[in-house]
CSV table of C-alpha atoms in Angstrom, one decimal:
chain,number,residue,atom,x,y,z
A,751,UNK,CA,28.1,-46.6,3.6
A,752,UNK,CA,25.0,-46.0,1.9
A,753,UNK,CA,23.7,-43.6,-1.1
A,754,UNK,CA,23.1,-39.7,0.0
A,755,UNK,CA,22.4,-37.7,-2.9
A,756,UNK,CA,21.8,-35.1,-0.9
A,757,UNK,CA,25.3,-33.8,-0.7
A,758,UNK,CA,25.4,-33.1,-4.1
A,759,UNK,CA,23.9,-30.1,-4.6
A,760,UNK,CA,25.4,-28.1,-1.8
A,761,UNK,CA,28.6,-28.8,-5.2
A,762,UNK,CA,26.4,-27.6,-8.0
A,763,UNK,CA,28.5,-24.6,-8.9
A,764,UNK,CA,31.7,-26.4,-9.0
A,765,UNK,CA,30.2,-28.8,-10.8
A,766,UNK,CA,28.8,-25.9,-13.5
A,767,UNK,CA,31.7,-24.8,-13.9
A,768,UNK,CA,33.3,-28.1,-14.5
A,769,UNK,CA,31.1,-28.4,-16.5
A,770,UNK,CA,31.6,-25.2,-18.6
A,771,UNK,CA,35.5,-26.0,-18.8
A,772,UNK,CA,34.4,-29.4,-20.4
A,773,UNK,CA,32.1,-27.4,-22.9
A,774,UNK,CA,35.1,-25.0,-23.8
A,775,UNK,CA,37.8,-27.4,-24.1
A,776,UNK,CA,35.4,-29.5,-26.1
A,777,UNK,CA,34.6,-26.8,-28.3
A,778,UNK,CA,37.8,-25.7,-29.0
A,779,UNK,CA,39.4,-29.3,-29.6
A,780,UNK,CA,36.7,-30.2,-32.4
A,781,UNK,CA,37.7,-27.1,-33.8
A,782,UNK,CA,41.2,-27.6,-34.0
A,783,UNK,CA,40.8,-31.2,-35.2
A,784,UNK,CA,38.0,-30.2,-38.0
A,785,UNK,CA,40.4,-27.7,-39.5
A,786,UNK,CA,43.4,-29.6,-38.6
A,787,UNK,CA,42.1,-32.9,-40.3
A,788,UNK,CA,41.4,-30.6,-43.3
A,789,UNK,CA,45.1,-29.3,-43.2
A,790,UNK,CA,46.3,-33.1,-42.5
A,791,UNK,CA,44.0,-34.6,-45.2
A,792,UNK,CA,45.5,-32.2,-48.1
A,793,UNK,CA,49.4,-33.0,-47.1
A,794,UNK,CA,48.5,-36.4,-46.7
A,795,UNK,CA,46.9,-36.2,-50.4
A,796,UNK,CA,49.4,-33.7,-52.1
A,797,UNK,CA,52.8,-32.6,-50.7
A,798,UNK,CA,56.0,-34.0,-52.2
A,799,UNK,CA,56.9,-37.5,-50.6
A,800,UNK,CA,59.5,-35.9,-48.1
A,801,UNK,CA,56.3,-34.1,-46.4
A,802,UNK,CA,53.6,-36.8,-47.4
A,803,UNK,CA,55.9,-39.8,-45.6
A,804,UNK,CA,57.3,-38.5,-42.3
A,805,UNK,CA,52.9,-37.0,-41.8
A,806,UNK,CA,52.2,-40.7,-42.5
A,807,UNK,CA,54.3,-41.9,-40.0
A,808,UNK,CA,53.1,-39.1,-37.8
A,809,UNK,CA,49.4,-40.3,-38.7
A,810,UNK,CA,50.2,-44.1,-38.1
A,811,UNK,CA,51.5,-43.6,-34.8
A,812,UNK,CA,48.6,-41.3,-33.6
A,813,UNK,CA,46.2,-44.1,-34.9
A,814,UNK,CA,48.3,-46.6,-32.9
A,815,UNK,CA,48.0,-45.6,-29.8
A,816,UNK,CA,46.3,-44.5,-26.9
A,817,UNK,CA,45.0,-41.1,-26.5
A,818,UNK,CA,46.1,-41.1,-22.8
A,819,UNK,CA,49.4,-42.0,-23.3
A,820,UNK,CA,49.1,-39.1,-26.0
A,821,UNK,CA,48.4,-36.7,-23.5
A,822,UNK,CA,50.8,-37.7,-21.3
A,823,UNK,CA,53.5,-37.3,-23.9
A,824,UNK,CA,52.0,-33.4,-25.0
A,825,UNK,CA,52.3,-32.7,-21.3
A,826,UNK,CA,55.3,-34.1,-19.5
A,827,UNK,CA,57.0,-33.9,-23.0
A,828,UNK,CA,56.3,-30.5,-24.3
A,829,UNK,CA,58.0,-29.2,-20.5
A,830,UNK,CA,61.3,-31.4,-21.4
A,831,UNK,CA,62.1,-29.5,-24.2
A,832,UNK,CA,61.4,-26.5,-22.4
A,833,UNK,CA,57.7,-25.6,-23.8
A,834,UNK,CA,55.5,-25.2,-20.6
A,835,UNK,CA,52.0,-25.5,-21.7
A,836,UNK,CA,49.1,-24.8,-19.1
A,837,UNK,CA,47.3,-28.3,-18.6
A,838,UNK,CA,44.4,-26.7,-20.7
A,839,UNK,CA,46.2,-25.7,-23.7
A,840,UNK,CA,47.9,-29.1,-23.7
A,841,UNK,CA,44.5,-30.9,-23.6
A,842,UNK,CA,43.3,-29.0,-26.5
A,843,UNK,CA,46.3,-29.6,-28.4
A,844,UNK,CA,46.4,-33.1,-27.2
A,845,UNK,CA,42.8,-34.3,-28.0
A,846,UNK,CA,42.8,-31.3,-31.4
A,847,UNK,CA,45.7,-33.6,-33.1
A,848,UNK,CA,44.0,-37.0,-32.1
A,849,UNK,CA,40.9,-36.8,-33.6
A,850,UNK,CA,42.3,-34.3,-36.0
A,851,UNK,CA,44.1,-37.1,-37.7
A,852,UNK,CA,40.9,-39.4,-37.2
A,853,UNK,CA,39.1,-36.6,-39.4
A,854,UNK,CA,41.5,-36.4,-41.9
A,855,UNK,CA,41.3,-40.0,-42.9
A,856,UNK,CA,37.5,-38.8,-43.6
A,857,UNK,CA,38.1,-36.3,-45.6
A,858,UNK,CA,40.9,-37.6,-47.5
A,859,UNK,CA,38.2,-40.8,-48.9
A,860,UNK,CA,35.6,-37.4,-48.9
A,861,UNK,CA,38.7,-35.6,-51.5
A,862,UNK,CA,39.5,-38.6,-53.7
A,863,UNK,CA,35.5,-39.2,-54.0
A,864,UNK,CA,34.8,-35.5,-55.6
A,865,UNK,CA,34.8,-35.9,-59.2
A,866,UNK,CA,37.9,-35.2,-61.4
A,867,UNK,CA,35.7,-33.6,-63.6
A,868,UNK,CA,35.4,-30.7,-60.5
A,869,UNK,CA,39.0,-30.0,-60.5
A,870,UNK,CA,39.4,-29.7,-64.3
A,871,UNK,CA,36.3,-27.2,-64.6
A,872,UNK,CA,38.4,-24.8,-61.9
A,873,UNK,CA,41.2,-25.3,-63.7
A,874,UNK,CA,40.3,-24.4,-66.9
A,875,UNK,CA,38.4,-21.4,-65.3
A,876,UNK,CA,41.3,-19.7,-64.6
A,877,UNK,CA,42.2,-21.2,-60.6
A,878,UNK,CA,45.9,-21.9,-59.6
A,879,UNK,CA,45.3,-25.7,-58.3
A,880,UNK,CA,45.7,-24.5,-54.9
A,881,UNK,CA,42.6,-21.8,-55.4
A,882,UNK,CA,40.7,-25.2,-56.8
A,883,UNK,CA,41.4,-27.6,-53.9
A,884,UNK,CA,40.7,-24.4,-51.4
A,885,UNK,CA,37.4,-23.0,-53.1
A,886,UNK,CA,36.2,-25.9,-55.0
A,887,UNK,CA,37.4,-29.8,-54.1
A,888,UNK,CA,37.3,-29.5,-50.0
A,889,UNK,CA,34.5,-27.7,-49.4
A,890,UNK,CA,32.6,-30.4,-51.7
A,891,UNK,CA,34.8,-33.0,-49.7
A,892,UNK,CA,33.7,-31.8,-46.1
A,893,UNK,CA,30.3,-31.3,-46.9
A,894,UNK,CA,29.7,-35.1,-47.6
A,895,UNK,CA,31.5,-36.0,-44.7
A,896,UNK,CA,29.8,-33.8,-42.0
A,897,UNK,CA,28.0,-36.2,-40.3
A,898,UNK,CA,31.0,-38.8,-39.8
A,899,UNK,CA,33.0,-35.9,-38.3
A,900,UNK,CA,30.1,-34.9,-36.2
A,901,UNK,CA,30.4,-38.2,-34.6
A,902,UNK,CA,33.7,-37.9,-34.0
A,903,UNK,CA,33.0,-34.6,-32.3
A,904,UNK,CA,30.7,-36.5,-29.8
A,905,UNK,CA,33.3,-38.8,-29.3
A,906,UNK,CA,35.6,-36.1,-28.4
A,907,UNK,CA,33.5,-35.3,-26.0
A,908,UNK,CA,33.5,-38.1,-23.5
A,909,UNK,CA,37.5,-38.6,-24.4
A,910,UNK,CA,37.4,-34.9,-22.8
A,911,UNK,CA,37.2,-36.5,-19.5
A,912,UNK,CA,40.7,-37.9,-19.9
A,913,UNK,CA,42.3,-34.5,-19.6
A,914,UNK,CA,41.3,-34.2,-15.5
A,915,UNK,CA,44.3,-37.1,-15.5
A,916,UNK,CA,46.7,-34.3,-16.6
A,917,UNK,CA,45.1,-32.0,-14.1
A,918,UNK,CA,42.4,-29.6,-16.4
A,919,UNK,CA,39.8,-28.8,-14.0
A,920,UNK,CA,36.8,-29.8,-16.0
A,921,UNK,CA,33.7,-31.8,-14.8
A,922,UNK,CA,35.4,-35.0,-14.2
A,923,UNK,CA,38.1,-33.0,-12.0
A,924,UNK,CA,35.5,-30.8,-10.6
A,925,UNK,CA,33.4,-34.5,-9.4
A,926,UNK,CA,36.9,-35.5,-8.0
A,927,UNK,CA,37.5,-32.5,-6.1
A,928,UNK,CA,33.9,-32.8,-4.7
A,929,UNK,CA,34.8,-36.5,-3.6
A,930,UNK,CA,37.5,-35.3,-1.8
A,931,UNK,CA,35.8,-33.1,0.3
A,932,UNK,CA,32.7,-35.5,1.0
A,933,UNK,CA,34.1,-39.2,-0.1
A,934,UNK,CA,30.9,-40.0,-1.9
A,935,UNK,CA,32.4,-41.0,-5.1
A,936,UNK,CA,29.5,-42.9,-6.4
A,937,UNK,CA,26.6,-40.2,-6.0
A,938,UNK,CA,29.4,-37.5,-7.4
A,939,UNK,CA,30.7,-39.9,-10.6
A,940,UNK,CA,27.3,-40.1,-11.3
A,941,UNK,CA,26.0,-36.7,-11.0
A,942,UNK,CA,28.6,-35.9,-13.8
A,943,UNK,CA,28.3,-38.5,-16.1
A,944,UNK,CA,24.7,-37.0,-16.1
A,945,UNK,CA,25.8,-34.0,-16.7
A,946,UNK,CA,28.0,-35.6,-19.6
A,947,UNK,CA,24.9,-37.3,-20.8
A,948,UNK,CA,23.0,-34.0,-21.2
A,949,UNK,CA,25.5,-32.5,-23.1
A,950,UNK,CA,26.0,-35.7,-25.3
A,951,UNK,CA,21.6,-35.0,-26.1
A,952,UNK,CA,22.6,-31.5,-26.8
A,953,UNK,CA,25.7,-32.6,-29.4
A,954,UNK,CA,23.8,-35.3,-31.0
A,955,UNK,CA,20.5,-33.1,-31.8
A,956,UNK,CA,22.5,-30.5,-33.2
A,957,UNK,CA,24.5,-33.1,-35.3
A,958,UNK,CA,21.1,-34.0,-36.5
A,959,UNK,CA,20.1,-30.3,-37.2
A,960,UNK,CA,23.5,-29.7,-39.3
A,961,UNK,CA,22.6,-33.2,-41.3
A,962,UNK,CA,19.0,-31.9,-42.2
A,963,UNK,CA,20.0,-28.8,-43.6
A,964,UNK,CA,23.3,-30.8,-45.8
A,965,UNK,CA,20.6,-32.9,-46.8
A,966,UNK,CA,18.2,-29.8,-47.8
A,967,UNK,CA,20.9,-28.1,-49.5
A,968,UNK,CA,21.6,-31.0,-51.9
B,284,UNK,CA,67.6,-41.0,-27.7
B,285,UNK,CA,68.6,-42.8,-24.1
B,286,UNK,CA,69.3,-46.3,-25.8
B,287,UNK,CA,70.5,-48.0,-22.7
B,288,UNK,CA,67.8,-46.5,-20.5
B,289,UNK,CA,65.2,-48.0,-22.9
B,290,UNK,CA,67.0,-51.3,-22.8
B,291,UNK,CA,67.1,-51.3,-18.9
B,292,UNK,CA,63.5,-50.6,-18.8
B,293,UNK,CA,61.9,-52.9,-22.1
B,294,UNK,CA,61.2,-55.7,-19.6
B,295,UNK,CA,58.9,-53.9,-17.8
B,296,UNK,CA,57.1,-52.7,-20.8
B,297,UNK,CA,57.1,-56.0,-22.1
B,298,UNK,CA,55.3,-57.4,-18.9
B,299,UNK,CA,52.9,-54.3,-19.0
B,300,UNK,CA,51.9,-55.3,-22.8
B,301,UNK,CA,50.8,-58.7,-21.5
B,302,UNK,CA,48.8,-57.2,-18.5
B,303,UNK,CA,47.4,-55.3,-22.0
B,304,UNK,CA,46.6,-58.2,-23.8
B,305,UNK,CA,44.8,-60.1,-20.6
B,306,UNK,CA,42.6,-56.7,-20.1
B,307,UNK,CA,42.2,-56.6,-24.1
B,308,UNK,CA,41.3,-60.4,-24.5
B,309,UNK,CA,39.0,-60.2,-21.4
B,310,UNK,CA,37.3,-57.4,-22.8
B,311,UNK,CA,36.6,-58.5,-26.1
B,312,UNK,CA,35.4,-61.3,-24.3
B,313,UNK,CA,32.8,-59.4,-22.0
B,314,UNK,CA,31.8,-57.0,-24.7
B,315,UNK,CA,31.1,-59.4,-27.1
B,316,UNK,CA,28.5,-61.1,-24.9
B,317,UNK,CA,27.5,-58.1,-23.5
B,318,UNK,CA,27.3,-56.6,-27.2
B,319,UNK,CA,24.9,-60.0,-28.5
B,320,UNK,CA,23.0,-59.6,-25.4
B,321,UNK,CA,22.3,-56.0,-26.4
B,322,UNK,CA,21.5,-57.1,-29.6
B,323,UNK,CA,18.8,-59.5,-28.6
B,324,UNK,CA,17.2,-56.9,-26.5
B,325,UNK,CA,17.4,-54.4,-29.0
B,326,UNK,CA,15.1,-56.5,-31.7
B,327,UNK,CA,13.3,-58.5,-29.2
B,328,UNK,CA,9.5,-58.8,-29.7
B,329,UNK,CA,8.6,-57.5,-26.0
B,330,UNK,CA,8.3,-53.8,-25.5
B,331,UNK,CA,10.3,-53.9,-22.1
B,332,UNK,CA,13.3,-55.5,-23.6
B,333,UNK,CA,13.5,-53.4,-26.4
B,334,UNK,CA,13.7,-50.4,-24.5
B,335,UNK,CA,16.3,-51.8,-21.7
B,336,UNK,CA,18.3,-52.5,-24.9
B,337,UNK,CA,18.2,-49.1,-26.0
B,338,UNK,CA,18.5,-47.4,-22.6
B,339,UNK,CA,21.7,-49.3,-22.1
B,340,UNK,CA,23.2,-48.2,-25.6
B,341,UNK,CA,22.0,-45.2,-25.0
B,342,UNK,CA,23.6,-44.7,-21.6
B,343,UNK,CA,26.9,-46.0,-21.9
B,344,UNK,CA,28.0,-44.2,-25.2
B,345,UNK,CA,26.4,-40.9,-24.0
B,346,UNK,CA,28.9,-41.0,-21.3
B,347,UNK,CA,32.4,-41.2,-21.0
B,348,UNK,CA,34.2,-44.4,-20.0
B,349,UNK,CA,36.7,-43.2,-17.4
B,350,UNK,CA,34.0,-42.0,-15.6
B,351,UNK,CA,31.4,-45.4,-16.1
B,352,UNK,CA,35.1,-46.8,-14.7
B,353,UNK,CA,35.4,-44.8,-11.7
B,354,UNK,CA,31.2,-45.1,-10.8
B,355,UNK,CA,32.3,-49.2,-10.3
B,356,UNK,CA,35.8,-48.8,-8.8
B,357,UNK,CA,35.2,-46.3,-6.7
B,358,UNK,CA,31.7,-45.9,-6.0
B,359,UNK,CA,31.0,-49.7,-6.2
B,360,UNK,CA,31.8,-50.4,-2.6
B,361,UNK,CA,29.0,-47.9,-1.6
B,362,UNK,CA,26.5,-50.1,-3.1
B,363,UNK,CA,28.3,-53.4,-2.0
B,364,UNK,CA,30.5,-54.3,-5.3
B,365,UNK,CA,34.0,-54.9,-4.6
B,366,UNK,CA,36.2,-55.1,-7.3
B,367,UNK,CA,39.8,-54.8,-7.4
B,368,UNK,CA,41.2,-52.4,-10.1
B,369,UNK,CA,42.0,-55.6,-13.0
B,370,UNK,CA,38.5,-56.8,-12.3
B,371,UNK,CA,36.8,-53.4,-13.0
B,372,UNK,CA,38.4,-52.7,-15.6
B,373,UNK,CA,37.9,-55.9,-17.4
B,374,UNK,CA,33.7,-55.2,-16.4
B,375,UNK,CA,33.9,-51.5,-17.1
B,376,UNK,CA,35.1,-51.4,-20.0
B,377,UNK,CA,33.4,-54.6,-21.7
B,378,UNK,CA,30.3,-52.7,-20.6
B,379,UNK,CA,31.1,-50.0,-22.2
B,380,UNK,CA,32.4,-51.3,-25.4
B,381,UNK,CA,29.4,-54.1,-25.5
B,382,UNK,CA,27.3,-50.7,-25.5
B,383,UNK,CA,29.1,-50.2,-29.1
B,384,UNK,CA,29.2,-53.7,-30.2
B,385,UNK,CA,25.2,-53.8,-29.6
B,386,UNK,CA,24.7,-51.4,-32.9
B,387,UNK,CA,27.7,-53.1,-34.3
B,388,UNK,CA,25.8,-56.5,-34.3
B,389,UNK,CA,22.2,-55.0,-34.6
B,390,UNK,CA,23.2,-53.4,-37.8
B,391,UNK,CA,24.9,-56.2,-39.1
B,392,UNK,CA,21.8,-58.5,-38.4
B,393,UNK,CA,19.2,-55.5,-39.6
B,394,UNK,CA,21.3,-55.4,-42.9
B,395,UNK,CA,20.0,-59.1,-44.4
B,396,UNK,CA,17.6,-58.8,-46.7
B,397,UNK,CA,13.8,-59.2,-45.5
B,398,UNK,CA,13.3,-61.9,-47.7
B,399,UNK,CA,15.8,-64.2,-46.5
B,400,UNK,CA,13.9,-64.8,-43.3
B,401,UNK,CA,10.6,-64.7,-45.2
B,402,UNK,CA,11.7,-67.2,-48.0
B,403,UNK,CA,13.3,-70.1,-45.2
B,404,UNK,CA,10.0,-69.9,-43.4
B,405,UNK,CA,8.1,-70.4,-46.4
B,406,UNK,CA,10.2,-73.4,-46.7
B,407,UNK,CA,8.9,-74.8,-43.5
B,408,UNK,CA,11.7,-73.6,-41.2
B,409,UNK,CA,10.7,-72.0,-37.5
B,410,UNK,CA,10.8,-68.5,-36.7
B,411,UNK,CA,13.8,-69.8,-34.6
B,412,UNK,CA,15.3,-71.8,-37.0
B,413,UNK,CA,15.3,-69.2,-39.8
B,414,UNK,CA,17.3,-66.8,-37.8
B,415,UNK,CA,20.0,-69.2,-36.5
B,416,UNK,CA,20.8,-71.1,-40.4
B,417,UNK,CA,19.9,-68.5,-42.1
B,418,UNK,CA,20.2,-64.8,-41.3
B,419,UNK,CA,22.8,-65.4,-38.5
B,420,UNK,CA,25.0,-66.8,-40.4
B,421,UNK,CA,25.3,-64.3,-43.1
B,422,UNK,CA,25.2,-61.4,-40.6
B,423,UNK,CA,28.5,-63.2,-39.0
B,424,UNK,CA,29.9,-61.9,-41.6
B,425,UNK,CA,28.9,-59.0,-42.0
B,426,UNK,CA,29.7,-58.1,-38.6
B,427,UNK,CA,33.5,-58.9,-38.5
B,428,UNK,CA,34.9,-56.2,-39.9
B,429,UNK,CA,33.2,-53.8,-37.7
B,430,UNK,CA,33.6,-55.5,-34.4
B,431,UNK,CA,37.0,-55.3,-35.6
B,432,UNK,CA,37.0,-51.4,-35.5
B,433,UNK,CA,35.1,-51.7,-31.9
B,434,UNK,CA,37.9,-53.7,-30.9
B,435,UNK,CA,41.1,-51.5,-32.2
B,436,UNK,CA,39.2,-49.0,-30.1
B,437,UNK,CA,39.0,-51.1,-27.2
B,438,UNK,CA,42.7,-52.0,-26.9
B,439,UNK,CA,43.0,-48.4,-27.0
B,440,UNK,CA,40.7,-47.9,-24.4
B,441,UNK,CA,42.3,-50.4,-21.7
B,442,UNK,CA,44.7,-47.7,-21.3
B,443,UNK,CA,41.9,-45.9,-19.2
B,444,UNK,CA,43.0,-48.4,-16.6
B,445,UNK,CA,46.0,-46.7,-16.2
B,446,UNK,CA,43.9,-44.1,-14.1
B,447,UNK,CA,42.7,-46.8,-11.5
B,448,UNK,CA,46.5,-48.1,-11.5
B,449,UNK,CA,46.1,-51.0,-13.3
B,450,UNK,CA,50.2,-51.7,-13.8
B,451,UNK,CA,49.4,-52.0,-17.4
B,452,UNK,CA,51.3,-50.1,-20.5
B,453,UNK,CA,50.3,-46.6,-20.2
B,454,UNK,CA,50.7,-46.7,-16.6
B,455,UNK,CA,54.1,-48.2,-16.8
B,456,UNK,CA,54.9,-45.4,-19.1
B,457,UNK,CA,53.7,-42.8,-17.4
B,458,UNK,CA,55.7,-44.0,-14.3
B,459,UNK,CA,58.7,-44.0,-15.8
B,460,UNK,CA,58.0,-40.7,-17.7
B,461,UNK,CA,57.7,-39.1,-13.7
B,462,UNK,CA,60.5,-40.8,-12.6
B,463,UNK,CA,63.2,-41.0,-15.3
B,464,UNK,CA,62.0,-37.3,-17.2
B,465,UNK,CA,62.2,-39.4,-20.7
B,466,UNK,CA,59.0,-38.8,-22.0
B,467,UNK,CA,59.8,-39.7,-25.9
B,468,UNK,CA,61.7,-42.7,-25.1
B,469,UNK,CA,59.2,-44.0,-22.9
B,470,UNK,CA,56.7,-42.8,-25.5
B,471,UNK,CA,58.5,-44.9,-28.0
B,472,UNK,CA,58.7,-47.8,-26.0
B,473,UNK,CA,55.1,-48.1,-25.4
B,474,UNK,CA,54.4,-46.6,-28.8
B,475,UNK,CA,56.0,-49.5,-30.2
B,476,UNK,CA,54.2,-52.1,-28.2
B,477,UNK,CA,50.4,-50.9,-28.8
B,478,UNK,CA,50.7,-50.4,-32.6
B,479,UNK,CA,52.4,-54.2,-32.3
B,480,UNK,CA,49.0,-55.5,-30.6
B,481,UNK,CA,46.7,-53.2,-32.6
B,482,UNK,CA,47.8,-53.3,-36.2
B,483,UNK,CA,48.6,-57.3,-35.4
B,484,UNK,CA,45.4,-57.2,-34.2
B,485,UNK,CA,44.2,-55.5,-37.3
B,486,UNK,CA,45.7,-57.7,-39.6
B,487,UNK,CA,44.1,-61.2,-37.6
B,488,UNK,CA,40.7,-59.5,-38.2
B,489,UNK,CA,41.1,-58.6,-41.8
B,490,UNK,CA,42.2,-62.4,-42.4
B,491,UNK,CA,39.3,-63.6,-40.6
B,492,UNK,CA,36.9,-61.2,-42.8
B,493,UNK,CA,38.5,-62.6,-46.3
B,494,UNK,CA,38.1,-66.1,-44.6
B,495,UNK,CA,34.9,-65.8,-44.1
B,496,UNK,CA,33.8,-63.8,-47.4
B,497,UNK,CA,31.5,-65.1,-49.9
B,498,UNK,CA,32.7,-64.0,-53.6
């Protein structure tokens, strides 16, 4: 059996909108994990020991293991104890927490690295410590480690295709279902990891766009 | 918790960690050659190499592994590569992770000082010969503790196999999650059997890099 790219196109707006699924679960996934590694990264650094060491354990194990078998857990596990998730919220939560926890071990190096001097100004201008650490410490914290999390973020992105194995119809679903109808898994695979690698151009020169302007605003 | 389930089925998991260590070992392996290969390319003094380095890097970590996986399992017998699932996986993913290790190793070798390579040819050394006593060496170690990242996330990775039914660990676990509706326990079981192979794995690199360190 030979190559026929030919097929493909009569597929093109399954594919979009594959496509489009993997955009939005993206999106919404590196949102949850930037602000969930923020959230992680000051428990981690500040709750009393009976928070800080059962999150540690939660982070180790996260950090141990593979994001598949994560999602596998968030799905079938979630509907054993009676939460039944749609496959896309599960993804997001599933990939969200993962590279949450990646991000927090950023911006936790990011929090100790601010000066102390920071935190003692706020104070002694009148802010509660939470109002410093909130308006003062993190935002300093993130900002220096942007482009680190922006990597991450791309990374995120090609994991993305590991939530078709739970059954979210995004582009590497979508390429499946087309290979189902046609059996012409190579020309279809690779039609999306094009698709992928487009994407992955746009992610990575607006990465560079964000770092210019961090840059400029030092 | 289902202790005596878990103790019925630990033999299993224990056989699927070692299919996890053969895919893990292999493709360190592959990667590592593919990864110094990539390297070469990528500061080669011909034009074409350079940019079959680059386009490599730049295609396989612009694109998502599971599907570079599926293009060779699945697609490969289209263009005449047969492979059974172990065998792409191994290639697969040591291409993919190579991809990584190619920066890894670049950087490492970019990172020593101009004026190493300058000064040994000044003392009569080849072009050759400077770069294999004297900036390889000290790029070796530069490069450990970073291939040792690469390689946490490639044990990680080899549970992408798991979608081309390799009978490896998250397979196994997701097998008997379907069939026994334990999902923590057989979480826990294969939980417990990664973070033994990565964060032993962690700790054989990080004795390796003080090993190796000068100062």
């Amino acid at each position: 059996m030979g190559l026929d790219f030919s097929v493909v196109p009569g597929f093109f707006d399954i594919l979009l909108l594959g496509a489009l699924w993997t955009i939005a679960i993206t999106v919404a996934a590196a949102l949850l994990s930037f602000f969930g590694g923020i959230f992680f990264a000051v428990i981690a650094l500040y709750a009393p020991w009976f928070v800080r060491l059962p999150f540690r354990a939660f982070e180790w194990l996260f950090m141990g293991t593979p994001l598949l078998l994560q999602l596998f857990l968030i799905y079938f596990g979630l509907v054993q104890v009676g939460i039944d998730l749609p496959a896309f919220v599960a993804g997001v939560i599933g990939l969200g927490l993962h590279f949450a926890v990646y991000n927090s071990e950023l911006i936790q190096t990011a929090i100790v690295a601010v000066d102390r001097g920071q935190m003692e100004a706020a104070r002694t201008l009148g802010l509660s410590r939470g109002q410093a650490l909130r308006k003062v410490v993190v935002p300093q914290a993130v900002r220096d480690v942007i482009p680190p999390i922006g990597n991450n973020m791309i990374a995120l992105l090609k994991d993305s295709a590991l939530v078709s194995v739970i059954g979210v119809s995004e582009l590497t679903l979508s390429a499946q279902r087309a290979i189902g109808a046609t059996y012409r898994p190579f020309e279809f695979y690779l039609a999306a990891a094009a698709v992928y690698y487009v994407i992955n151009l746009g992610m990575e020169a607006v990465m560079r766009r964000i770092e210019r302007r961090i840059r400029l605003s030092r | 918790m289902d202790i005596e389930l878990m103790m019925r089925v630990w033999p299993f998991f224990l056989k699927a960690a070692w299919v996890t260590i053969q895919l893990s070992v292999l493709t360190t392996i592959l990667g590592l050659i593919c990864g110094a290969s990539g390297a070469a390319a990528r500061l080669s003094r011909l034009g074409w190499l350079r940019f079959l380095g680059a386009a490599y890097v730049s295609l396989f970590r612009g694109t998502p592994a599971l599907i570079q996986l599926f293009i060779l399992y699945f697609g490969g017998p289209q263009i005449g590569i047969q492979l059974d699932a172990f065998e792409a996986g191994v290639i697969g993913l040591g291409l993919n992770i190579g991809a990584y290790m190619t920066e890894t190793i670049r950087g490492a070798i970019v990172a020593i000082d101009k004026g190493q390579r300058e000064a040994a040819r000044t003392l009569g050394l080849s072009h050759f010969q400077a770069f294999r006593k004297v900036t390889l060496p000290q790029a070796l170690r530069l490069m450990i503790r970073p291939l040792g990242v690469n390689i946490n996330a490639l044990i990680k990775g080899t549970a992408l196999v798991a979608a081309i039914s390799v009978i490896e660990l998250t397979y196994t676990a997701q097998r008997y999650i379907g069939s026994t509706y334990k999902p923590f326990e057989m979480f826990f079981l294969a939980g417990v059997l990664y973070m033994i192979i990565i964060y032993g794995t962690g700790r054989g690199i990080a004795w390796l890099d003080r090993k190796v360190r000068i100062v």
